[in-house]
Short mmCIF file of C-alpha atoms and ligand atoms in Angstrom, two decimals:
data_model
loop_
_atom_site.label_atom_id
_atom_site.label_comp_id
_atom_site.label_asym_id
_atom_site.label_seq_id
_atom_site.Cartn_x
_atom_site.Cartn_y
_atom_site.Cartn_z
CA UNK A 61 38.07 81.88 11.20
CA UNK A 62 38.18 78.76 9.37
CA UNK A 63 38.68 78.58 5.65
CA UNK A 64 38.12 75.56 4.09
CA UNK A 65 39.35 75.68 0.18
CA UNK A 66 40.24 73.63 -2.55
CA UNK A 67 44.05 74.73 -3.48
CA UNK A 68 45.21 73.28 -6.89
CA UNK A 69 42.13 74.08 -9.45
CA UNK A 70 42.05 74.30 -13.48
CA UNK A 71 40.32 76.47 -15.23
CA UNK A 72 39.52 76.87 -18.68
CA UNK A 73 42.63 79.48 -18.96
CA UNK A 74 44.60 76.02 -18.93
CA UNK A 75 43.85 74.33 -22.11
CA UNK A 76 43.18 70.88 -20.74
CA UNK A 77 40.97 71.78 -18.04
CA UNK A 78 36.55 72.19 -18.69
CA UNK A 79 36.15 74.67 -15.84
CA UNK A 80 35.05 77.80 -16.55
CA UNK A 81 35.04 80.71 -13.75
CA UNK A 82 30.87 80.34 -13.14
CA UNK A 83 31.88 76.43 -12.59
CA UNK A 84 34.60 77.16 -10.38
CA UNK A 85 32.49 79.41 -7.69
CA UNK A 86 29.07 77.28 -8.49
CA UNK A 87 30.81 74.02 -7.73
CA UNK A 88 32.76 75.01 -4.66
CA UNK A 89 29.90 76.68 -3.09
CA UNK A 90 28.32 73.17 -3.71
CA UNK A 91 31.47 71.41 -2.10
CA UNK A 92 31.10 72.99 1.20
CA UNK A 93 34.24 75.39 0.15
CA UNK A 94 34.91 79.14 1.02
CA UNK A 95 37.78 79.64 -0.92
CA UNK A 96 39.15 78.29 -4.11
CA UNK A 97 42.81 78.57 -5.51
CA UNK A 98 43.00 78.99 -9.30
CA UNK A 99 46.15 77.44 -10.51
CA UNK A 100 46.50 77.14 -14.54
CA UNK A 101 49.39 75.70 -16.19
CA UNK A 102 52.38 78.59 -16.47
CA UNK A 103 49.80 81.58 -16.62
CA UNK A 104 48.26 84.27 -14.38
CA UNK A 105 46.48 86.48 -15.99
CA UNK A 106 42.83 84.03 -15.96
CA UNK A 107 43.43 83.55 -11.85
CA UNK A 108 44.09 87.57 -11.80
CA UNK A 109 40.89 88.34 -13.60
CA UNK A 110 38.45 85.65 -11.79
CA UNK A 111 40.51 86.69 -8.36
CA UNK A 112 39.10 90.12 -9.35
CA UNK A 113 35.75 89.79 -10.83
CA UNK A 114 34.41 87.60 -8.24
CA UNK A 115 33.18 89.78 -5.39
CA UNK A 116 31.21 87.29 -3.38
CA UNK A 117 33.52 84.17 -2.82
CA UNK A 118 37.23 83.94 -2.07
CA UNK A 119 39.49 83.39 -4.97
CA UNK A 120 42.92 83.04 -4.26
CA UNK A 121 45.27 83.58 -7.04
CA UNK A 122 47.90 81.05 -8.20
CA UNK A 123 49.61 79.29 -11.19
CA UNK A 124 51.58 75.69 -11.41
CA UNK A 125 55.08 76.34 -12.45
CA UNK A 126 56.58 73.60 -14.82
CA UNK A 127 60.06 74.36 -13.33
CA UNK A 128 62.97 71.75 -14.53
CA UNK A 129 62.36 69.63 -11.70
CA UNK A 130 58.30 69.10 -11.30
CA UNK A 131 55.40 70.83 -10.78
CA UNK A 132 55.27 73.84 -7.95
CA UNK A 133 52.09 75.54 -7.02
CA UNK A 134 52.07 79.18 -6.37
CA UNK A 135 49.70 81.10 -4.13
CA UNK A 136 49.55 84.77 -3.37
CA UNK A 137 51.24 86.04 -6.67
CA UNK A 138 50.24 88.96 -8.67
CA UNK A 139 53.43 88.13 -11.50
CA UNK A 140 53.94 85.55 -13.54
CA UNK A 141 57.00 83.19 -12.54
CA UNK A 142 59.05 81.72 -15.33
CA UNK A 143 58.88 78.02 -16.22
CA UNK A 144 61.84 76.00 -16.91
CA UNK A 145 63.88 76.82 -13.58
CA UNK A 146 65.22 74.52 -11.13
CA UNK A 147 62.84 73.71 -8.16
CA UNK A 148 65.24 75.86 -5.73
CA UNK A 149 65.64 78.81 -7.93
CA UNK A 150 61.66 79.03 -8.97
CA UNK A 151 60.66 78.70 -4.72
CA UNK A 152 62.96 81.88 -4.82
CA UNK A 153 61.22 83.71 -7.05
CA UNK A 154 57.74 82.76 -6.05
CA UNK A 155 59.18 84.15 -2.33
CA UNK A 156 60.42 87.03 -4.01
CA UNK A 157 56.80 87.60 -5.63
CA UNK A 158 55.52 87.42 -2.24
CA UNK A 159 53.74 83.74 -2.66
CA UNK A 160 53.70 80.70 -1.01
CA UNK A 161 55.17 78.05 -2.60
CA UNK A 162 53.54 74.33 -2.26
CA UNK A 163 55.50 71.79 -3.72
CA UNK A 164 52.06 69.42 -5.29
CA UNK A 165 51.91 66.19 -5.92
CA UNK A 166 55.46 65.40 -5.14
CA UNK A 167 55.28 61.57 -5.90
CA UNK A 168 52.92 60.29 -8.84
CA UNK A 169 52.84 58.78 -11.69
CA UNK A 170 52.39 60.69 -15.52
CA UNK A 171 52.83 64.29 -13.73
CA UNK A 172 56.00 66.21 -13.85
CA UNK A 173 56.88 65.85 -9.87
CA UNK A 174 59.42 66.61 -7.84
CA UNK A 175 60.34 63.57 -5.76
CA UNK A 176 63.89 64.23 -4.02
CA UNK A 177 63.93 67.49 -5.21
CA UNK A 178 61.54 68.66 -2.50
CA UNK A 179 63.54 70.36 -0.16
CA UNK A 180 62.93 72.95 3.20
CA UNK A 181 62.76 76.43 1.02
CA UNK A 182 59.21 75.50 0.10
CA UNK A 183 56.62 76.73 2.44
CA UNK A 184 54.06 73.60 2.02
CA UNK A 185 53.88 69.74 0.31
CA UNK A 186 50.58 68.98 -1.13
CA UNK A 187 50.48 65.35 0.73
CA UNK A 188 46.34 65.23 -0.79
CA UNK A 189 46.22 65.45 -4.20
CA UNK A 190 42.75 63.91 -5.10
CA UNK A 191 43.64 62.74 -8.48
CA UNK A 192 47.07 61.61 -7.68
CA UNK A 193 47.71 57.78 -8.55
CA UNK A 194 48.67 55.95 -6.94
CA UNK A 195 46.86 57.58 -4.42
CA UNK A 196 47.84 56.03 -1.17
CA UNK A 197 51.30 55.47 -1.39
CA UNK A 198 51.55 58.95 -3.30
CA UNK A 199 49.97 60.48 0.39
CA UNK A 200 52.01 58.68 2.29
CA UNK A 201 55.31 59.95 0.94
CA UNK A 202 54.04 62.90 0.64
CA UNK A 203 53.33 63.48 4.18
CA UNK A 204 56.53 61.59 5.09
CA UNK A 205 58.96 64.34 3.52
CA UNK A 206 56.49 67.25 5.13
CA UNK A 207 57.42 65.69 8.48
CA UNK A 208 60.91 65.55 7.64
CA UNK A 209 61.42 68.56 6.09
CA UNK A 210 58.99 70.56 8.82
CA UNK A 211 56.81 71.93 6.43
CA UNK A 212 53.35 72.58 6.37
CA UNK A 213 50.85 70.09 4.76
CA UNK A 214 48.36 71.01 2.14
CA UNK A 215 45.61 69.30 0.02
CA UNK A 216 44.23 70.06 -3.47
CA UNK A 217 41.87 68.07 -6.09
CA UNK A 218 44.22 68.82 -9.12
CA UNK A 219 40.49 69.18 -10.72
CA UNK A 220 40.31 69.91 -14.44
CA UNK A 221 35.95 69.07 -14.06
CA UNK A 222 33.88 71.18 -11.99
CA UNK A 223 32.32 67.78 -10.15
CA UNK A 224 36.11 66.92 -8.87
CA UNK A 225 36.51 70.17 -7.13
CA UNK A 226 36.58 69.85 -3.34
CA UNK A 227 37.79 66.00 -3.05
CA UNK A 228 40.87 67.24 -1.70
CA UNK A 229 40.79 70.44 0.69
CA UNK A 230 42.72 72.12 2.79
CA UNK A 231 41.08 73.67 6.15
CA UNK A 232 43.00 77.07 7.16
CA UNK A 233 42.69 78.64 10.46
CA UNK A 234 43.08 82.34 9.17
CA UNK A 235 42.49 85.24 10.89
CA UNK A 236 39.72 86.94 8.16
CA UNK A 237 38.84 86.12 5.03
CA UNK A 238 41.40 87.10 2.32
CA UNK A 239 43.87 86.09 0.09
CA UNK A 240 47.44 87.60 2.41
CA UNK A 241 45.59 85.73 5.84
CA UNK A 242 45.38 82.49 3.77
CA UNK A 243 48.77 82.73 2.95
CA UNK A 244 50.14 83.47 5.83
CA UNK A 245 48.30 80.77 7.81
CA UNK A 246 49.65 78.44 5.44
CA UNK A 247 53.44 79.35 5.65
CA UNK A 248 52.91 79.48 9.43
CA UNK A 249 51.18 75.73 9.31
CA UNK A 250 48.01 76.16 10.52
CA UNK A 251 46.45 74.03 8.29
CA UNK A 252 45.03 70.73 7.79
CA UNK A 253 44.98 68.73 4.91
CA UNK A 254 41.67 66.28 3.93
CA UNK A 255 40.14 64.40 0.93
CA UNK A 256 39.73 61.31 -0.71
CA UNK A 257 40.45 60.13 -4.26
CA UNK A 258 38.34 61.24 -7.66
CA UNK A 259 36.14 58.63 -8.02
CA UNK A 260 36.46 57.05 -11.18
CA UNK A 261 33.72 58.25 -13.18
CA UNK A 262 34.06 61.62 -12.73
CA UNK A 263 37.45 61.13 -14.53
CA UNK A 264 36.01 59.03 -17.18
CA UNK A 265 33.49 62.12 -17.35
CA UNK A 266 36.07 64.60 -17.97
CA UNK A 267 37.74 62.59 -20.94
CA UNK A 268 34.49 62.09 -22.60
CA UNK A 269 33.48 66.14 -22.17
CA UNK A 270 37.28 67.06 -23.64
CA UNK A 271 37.16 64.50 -26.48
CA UNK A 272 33.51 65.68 -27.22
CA UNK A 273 35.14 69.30 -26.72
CA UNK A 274 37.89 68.28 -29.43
CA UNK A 275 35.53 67.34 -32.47
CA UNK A 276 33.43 70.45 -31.86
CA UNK A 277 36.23 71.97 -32.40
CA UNK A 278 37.73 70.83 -35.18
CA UNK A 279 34.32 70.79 -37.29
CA UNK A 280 34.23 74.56 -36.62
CA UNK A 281 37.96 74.86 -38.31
ZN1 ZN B 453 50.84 69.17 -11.91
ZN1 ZN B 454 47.62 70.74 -11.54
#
């Protein structure tokens, strides 16, 4: 069956992201999705719980590692994986958790990427990363080292606003509808990447809504 999802979300279990788990499922349903990927900033344990409290949409559970290269997405983990390894030796232990391991956003600007250090242990590249800038050259590296490298191709929105989720999506042939199919459809490559950048204003939205976020909190302290 095909499962179209959204495979690099924030929620509000990373501190700079406004999405909270009702937004996540409310505004994928409203996307078109069936199937999200929750993928905070060097923690599990919010993807665990929403994976596990949601009954009626498919949440796949993830993180983004910080390792000492760039930024790797991992899907199909139920244990945290260490920040502050090398790209080769965090794909290891994401493969070793059992998870995929998507190497996102490999050429931007102001994001801790990878660039040359992309190399054929990962499983997938993100080549659509709907908030990446610049956005068309970023794709078109992207999907150059894929090629090169033979591995599949992915796409994500990055979002960190429930309005930006589903501008980047990845549709997944998959033989049913859970987490281990996903995964395995992905490593395998049967899987298409779509989307188109964030439009502006939904960006400017989500710095507004943070700074607004900011002084509420800091009159309550
Ligand atoms: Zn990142
Ligand atoms: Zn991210």
């Amino acid at each position: 069956m095909q499962i179209r999802a959204d495979l690099h979300v924030h929620t509000t279990y990373s501190k700079d992201s406004l999405i909270t788990p009702k937004d996540l499922v409310y505004y994928s349903r409203k996307r078109g999705l069936n199937a999200v990927a929750v993928t905070d900033h060097n923690q599990l344990q919010g993807a665990l719980k929403i994976a596990k409290e949601t009954t009626d949409f498919l949440v796949i559970p993830g993180m983004e590692v910080s390792s000492s290269d760039g930024h790797i997405v991992a899907l199909n983990i139920q244990e945290l994986i260490p920040k502050g390894f090398s790209a080769v030796e965090t794909v290891e232990r994401i493969h070793r958790a059992g998870g995929v391991a998507i190497a996102c956003h490999p050429y931007v600007y102001f994001k801790g990427c990878l660039r040359e250090k992309v190399c054929a242990s990962f499983d997938a590249v993100e080549v659509i990363n709907a908030r990446a800038f610049p956005f068309k050259n970023s794709v078109k590296k992207a999907e150059e080292v894929a090629k090169k490298l033979g591995l599949s191709r992915v796409a994500g929105t990055d979002a960190h606003y429930g309005p930006q989720i589903g501008y980047g999506y990845t549709v997944i042939e998959a033989q049913e509808p859970s987490v281990e199919a996903v995964a395995k459809a992905i490593v395998k490559g049967d899987c298409e990447p779509f989307g188109q950048p964030v439009p502006v204003i939904l960006n400017a939205q989500q710095q507004v809504l943070r700074i607004k976020r900011m002084i509420k909190k800091f009159s309550h302290t």
